XYZ file of C-alpha atoms in Angstrom:
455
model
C 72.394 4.806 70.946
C 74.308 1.672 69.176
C 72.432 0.799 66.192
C 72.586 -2.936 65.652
C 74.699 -3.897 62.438
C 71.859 -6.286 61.185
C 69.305 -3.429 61.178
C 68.693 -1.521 57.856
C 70.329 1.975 57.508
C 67.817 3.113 55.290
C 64.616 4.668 57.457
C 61.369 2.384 57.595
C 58.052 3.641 56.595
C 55.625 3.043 59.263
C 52.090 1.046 58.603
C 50.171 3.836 58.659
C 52.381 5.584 55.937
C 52.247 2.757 54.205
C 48.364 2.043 54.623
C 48.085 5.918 53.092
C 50.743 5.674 50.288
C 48.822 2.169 48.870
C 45.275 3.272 49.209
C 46.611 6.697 47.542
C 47.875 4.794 44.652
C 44.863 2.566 44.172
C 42.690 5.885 44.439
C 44.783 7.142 41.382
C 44.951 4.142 39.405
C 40.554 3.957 40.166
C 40.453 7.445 38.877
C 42.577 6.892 36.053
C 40.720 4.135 35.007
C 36.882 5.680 35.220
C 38.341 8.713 33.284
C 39.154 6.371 30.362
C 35.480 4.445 30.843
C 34.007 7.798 30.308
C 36.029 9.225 27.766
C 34.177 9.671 24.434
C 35.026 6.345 22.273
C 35.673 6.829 18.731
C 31.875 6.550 17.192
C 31.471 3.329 15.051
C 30.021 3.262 11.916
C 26.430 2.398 11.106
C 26.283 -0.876 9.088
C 23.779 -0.959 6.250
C 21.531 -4.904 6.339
C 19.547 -4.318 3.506
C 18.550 -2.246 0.670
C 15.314 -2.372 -1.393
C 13.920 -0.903 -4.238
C 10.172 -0.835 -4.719
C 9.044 0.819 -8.283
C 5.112 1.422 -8.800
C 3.493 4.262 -11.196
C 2.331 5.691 -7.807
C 6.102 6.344 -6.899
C 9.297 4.803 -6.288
C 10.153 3.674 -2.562
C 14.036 2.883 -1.850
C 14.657 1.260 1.377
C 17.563 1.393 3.312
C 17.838 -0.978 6.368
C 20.448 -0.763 8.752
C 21.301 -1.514 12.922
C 20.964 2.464 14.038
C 19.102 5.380 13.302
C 20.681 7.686 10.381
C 20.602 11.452 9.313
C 20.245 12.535 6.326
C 19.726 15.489 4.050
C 19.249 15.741 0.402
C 18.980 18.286 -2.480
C 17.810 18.149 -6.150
C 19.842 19.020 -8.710
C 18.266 20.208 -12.500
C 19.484 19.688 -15.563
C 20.038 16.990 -15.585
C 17.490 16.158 -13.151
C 19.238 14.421 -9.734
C 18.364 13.468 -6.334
C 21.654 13.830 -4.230
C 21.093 12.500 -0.661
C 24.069 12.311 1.910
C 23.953 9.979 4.813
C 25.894 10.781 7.764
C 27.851 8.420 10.132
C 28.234 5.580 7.851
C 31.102 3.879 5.379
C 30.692 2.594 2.089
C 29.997 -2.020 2.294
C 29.470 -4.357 -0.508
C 25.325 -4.082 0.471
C 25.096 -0.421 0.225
C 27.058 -1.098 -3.426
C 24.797 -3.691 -4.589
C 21.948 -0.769 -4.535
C 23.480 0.384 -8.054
C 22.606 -3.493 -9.440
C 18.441 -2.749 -7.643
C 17.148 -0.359 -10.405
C 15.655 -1.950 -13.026
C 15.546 -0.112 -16.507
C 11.850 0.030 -16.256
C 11.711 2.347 -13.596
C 9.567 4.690 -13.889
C 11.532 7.682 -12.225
C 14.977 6.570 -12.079
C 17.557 5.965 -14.476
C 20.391 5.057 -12.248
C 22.101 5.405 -9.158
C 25.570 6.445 -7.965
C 27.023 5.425 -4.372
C 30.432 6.164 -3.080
C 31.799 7.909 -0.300
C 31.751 11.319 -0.265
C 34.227 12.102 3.163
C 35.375 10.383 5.941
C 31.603 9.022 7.706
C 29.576 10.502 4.889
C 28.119 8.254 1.955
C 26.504 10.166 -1.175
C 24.194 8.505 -3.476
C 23.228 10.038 -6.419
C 19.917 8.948 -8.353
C 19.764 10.349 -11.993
C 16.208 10.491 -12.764
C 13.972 10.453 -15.750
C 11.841 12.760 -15.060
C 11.447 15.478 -11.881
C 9.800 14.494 -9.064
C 8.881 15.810 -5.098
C 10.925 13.387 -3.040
C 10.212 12.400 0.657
C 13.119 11.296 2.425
C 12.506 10.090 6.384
C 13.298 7.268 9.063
C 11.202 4.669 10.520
C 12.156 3.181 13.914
C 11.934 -0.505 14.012
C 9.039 -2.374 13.948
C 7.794 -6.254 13.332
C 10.885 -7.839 11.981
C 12.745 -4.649 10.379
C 15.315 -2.768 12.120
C 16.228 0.584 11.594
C 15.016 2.169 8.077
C 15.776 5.379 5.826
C 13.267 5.681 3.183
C 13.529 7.671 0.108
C 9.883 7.871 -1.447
C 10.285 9.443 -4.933
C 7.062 10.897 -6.269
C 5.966 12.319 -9.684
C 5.330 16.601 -9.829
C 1.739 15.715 -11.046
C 0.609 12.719 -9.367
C -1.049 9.971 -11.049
C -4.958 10.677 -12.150
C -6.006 7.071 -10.638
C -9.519 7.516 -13.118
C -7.442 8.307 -16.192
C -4.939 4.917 -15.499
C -7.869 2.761 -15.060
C -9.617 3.849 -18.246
C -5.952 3.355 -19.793
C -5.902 0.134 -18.655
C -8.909 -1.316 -19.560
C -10.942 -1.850 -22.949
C -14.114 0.802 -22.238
C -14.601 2.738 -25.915
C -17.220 4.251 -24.646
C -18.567 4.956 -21.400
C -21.928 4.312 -20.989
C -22.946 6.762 -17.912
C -22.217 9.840 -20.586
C -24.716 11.958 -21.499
C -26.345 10.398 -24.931
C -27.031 12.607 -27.474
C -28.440 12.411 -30.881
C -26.237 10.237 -33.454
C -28.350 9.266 -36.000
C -27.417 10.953 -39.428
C -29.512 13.336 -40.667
C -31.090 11.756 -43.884
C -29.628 12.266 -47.475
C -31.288 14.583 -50.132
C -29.771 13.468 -53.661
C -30.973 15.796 -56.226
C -30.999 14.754 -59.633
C -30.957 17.831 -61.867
C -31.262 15.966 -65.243
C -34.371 14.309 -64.351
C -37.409 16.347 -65.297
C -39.603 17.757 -62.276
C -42.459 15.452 -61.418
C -45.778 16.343 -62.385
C -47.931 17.093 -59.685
C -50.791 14.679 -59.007
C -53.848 15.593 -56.738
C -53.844 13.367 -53.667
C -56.349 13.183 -51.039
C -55.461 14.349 -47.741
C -54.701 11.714 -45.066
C -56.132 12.613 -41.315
C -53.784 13.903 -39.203
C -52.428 11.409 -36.375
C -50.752 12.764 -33.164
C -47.140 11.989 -33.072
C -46.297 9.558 -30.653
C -43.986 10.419 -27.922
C -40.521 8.862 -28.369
C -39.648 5.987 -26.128
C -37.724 7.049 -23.164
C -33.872 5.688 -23.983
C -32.309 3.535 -20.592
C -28.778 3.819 -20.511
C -27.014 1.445 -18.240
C -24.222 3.526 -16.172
C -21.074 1.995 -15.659
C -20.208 0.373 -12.207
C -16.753 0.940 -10.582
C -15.231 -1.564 -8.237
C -12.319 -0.745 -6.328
C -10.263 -3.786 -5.489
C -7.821 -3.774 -2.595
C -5.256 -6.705 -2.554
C -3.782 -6.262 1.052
C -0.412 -5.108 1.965
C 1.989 -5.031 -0.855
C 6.041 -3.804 -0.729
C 7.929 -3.074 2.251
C 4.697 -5.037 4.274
C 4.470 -8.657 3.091
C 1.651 -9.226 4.931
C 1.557 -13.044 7.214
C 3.821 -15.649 6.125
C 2.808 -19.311 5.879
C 5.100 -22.561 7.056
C 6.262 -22.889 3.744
C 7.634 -19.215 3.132
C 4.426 -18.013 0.770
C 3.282 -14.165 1.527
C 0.168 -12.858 1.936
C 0.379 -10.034 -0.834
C 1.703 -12.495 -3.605
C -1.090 -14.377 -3.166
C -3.688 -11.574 -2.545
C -2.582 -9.476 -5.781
C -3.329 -13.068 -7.453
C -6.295 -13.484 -6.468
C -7.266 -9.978 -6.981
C -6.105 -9.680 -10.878
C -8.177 -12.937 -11.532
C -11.138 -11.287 -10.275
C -10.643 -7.682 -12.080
C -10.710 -9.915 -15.173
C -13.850 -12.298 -14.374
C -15.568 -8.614 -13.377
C -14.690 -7.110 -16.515
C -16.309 -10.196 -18.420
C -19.435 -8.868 -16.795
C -21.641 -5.742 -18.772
C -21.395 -1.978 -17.552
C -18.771 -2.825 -15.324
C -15.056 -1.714 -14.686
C -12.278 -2.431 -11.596
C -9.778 -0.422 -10.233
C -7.234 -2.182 -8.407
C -5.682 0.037 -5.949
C -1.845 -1.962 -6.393
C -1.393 -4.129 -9.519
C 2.139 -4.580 -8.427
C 4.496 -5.421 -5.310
C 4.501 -2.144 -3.539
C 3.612 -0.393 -0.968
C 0.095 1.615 -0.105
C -0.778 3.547 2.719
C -4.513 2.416 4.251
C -5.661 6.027 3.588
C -4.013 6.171 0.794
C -6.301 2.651 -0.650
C -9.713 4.652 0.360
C -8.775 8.479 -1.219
C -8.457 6.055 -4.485
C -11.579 4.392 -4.211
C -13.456 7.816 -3.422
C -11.510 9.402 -6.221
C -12.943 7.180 -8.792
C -16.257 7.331 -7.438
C -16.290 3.513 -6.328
C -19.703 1.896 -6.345
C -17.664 -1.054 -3.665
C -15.079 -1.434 -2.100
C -13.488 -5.024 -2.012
C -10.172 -5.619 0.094
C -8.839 -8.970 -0.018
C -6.389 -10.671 2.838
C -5.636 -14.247 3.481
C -4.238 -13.842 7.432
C -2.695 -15.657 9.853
C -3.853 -16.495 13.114
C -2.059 -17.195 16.261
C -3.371 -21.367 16.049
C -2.297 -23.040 12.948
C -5.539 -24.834 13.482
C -7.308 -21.667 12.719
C -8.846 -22.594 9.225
C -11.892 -20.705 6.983
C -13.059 -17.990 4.893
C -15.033 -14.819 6.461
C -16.134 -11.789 4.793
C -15.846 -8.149 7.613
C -17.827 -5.034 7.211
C -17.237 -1.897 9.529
C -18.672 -1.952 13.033
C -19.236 1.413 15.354
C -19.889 -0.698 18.221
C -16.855 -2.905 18.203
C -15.872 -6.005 17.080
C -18.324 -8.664 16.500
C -15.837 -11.575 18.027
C -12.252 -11.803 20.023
C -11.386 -13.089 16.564
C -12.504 -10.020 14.701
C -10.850 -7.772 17.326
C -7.720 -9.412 16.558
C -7.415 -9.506 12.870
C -8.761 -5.458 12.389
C -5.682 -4.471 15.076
C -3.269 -6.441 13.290
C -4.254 -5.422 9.825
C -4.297 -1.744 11.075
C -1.029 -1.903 12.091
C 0.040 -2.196 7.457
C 0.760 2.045 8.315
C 3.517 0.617 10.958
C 4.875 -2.449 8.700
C 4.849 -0.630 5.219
C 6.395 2.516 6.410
C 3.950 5.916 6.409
C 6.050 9.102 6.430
C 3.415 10.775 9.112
C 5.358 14.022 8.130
C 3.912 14.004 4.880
C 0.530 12.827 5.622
C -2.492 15.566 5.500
C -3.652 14.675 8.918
C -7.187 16.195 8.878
C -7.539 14.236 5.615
C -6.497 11.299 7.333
C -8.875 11.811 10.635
C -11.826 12.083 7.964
C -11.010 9.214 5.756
C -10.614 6.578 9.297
C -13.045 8.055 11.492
C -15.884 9.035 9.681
C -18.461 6.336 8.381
C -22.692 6.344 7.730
C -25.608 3.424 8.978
C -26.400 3.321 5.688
C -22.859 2.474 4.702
C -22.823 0.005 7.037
C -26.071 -1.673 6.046
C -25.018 -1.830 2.784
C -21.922 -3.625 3.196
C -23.553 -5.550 5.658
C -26.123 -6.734 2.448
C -22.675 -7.414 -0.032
C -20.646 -9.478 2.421
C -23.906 -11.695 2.930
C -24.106 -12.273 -0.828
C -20.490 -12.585 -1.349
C -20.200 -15.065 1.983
C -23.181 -17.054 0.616
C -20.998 -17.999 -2.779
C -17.652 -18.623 -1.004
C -19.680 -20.774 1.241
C -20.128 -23.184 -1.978
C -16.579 -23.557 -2.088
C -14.726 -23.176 0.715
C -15.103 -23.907 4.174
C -16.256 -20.962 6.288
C -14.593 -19.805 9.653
C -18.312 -18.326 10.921
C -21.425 -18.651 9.018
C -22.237 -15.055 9.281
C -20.428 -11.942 8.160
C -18.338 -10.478 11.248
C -17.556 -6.556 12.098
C -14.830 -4.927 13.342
C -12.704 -1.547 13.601
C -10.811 -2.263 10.110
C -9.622 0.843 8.976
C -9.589 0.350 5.138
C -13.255 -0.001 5.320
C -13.811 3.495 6.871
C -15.106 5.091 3.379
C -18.021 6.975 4.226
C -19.929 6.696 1.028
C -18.840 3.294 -0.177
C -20.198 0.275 0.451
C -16.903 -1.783 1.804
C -15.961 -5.329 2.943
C -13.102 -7.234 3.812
C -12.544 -10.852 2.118
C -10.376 -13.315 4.463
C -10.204 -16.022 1.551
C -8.514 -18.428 3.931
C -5.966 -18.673 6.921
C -2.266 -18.708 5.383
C -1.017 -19.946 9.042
C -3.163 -23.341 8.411
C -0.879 -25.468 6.500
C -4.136 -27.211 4.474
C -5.065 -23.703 3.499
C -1.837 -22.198 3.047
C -1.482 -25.246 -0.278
C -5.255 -24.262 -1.460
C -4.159 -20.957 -1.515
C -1.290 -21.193 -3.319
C -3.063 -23.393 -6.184
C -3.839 -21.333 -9.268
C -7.440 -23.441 -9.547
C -8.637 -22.366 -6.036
C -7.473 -19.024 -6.747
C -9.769 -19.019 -9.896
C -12.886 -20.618 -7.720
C -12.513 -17.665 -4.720
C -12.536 -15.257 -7.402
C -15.167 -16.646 -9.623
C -17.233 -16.908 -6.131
C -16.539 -13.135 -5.505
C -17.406 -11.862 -8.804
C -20.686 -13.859 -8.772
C -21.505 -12.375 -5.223
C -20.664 -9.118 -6.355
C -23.186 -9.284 -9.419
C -26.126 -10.958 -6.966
C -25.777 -8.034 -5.009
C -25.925 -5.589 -7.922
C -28.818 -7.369 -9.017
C -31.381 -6.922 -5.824
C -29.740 -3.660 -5.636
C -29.265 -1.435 -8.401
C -26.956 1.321 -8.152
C -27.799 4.847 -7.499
C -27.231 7.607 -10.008
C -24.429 9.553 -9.631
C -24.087 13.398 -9.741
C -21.439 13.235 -12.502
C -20.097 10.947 -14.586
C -16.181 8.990 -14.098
């Protein structure tokens, strides 16, 4: 047949060939593209927010913070002694740097620290120490307002005698719960051989008189008072409006009243912090039991959910739950200090830790219940009181078995009023002169036991 000159010479692709060769190429070009969605992308590097350095006598805490979860693995390295720790999936920044600047000279474990990185992804730090020491190295996954954390906890072989630093630290020569013996100096015999010997002379007998029994010799024993100023480190407790923290303030208050205790006879404090770190709620009771505590004062100043919220309470432990909605809510949110501070649960004697939080006596209980009332009655002289009664709840720093324990709320940091009182050095001194004197009217109605052995 005649093919018209106007039509092409090259053969047409039908529609249907057409249809197939365009949805074939957008099938391709789909596939293409979902391969390269799913391809492995090259793994960015963690970045490093913060870094920390906490030193104590109890041990020194670094903190790394950064925006993912890191591995790690260290190794100790004698002579000299060194902690070498190498941090996977993460590059060398100006923060992770500035950790060299962190350790102070009066550190008590470490001298110094090297950073710098080791291979491509890998950072090294090396700490040169002062002394050798059982590190604890582990993660914590983010909580409250910290992200990510890698925590190097770097503890002393032989870990501090908590009895033989408080002794240290105060001004006891003697202590008088030790056995008394007999000090009085035998008398002197000075013989005089030049002298001639004395002539006898007859003297008439006297009557014999029946020796009279010596008078029984009281010795006062010494008290022990275990102060607890709340949170403390990595967990700065609530904030108020105008930026002040909960465990400045607390510490404050707490050092004012180890010294106003001291003042008083027979009697000595242990403070289970005396500086900005971190301790473990366990870790605040073993201490008190360890230095045979006669009490067990913790000391907060909390925030609530109202600014309004305003007053001092004193808290004992309850079995039976909390004593108000109020009570409920402060005990969960001060158990949660574990969660905030940073507990390596690895490391934690768990059975220990079941014993120390779950186990408590009535006669605890009644106890505290008889302290808080005298130490509520003098705060009430000074300060306004949230309840007129001492409250109970679940706290978990009260959970001694064999110590009388109570928790001081010495105002409500959220409250704007009380957040100024609280920072003022002279309301400070009143809340702790009010403590120590309901602390010695309790001691007064009730003597304390004796103990099996001396501290």
């Amino acid at each position: 047949m005649h093919r018209p000159p106007h039509l092409p010479t090259k053969p047409v692709t039908s529609a249907v060939t057409a249809g197939r060769l365009t949805r074939r190429t957008v099938l391709k070009a789909g596939g293409t593209l979902l391969l390269s969605v799913l391809s492995p992308l090259p793994a960015a590097a963690a970045q490093i927010l913060a870094v920390r350095v906490w030193p104590a006598a109890d041990y020194t805490r670094v903190t790394l913070e950064n925006d993912s979860d890191l591995k790690a693995t260290h190794f100790i390295v004698p002579d000299p002694q060194r902690l070498v720790v190498d941090i996977e999936g993460l590059d060398l920044n100006p923060t992770l740097k500035g950790l060299v600047a962190k350790i102070a000279s009066n550190d008590p474990y470490i001298k110094q620290v090297r950073v710098g990185q080791n291979r491509p992804n890998v950072v090294r730090l090396v700490f040169d120490l002062k002394e050798e020491i059982k590190p604890q190295v582990f993660t914590l996954a983010p909580v409250g307002a910290y992200k990510h954390r890698l925590i190097f906890d770097l503890y002393p072989i032989t870990p501090v005698d908590p009895i033989a630093e408080m002794i240290e630290k105060g001004d006891w020569l003697r202590d008088p719960a030790a056995p008394v013996g007999k000090t009085e100096l035998p008398a002197t015999v000075v013989v005089r051989p030049e002298l001639p010997a004395p002539v006898p002379v007859p003297v008439k007998p006297e009557p014999p008189v029946p020796a009279r029994p010596a008078p029984v010799q009281k010795v006062a024993r010494m008290i022990t008072i275990a102060l607890d100023p709340g949170h403390g480190g990595e967990d700065p407790g609530a904030i108020g409006a105008s930026g002040s923290r909960e465990k400045d303030i607390v510490l404050s208050i707490a050092k004012r009243l180890k010294f106003k205790l001291e003042e008083l006879p027979n009697m000595r404090v242990m403070l289970t912090r005396d500086g900005d770190y971190f301790v473990p709620l366990g870790t605040r009771v073993d201490k008190a039991r360890k230095v045979q505590a006669d009490l067990f004062v913790s000391i907060h100043a909390d925030a609530f959910v109202e600014p309004s919220a305003r007053g001092s309470s004193v808290f004992v432990l309850s079995e039976k739950g909390a004593s108000s909605s109020t009570a409920r809510w402060l005990a969960n949110k001060e158990n949660l200090a574990d969660a905030i501070g940073g507990v390596n649960l690895y490391g934690q004697d768990k059975q220990l830790a079941s014993v120390l939080l779950d186990l408590s006596t009535t006669a605890q209980i009644s106890d505290s219940l008889k302290l808080g009332k005298a130490v509520l009655s003098e705060i009430g002289g000074i300060a306004r009181l949230h309840r007129g009664s001492v409250e109970q709840a679940g706290f978990a720093v009260l959970k001694a078995p064999d110590t009388p324990s109570i928790l001081i709320e010495t105002a409500f940091i959220s409250n704007p009023e009380e957040e100024a009182k609280l920072k003022d050095n002279g309301y400070q001194d009143q809340i702790a002169a009010a403590i120590a004197k309901g602390i010695k009217s309790y001691f007064a109605r009730n003597p304390p036991m004796a103990k099996s052995r001396t501290t």
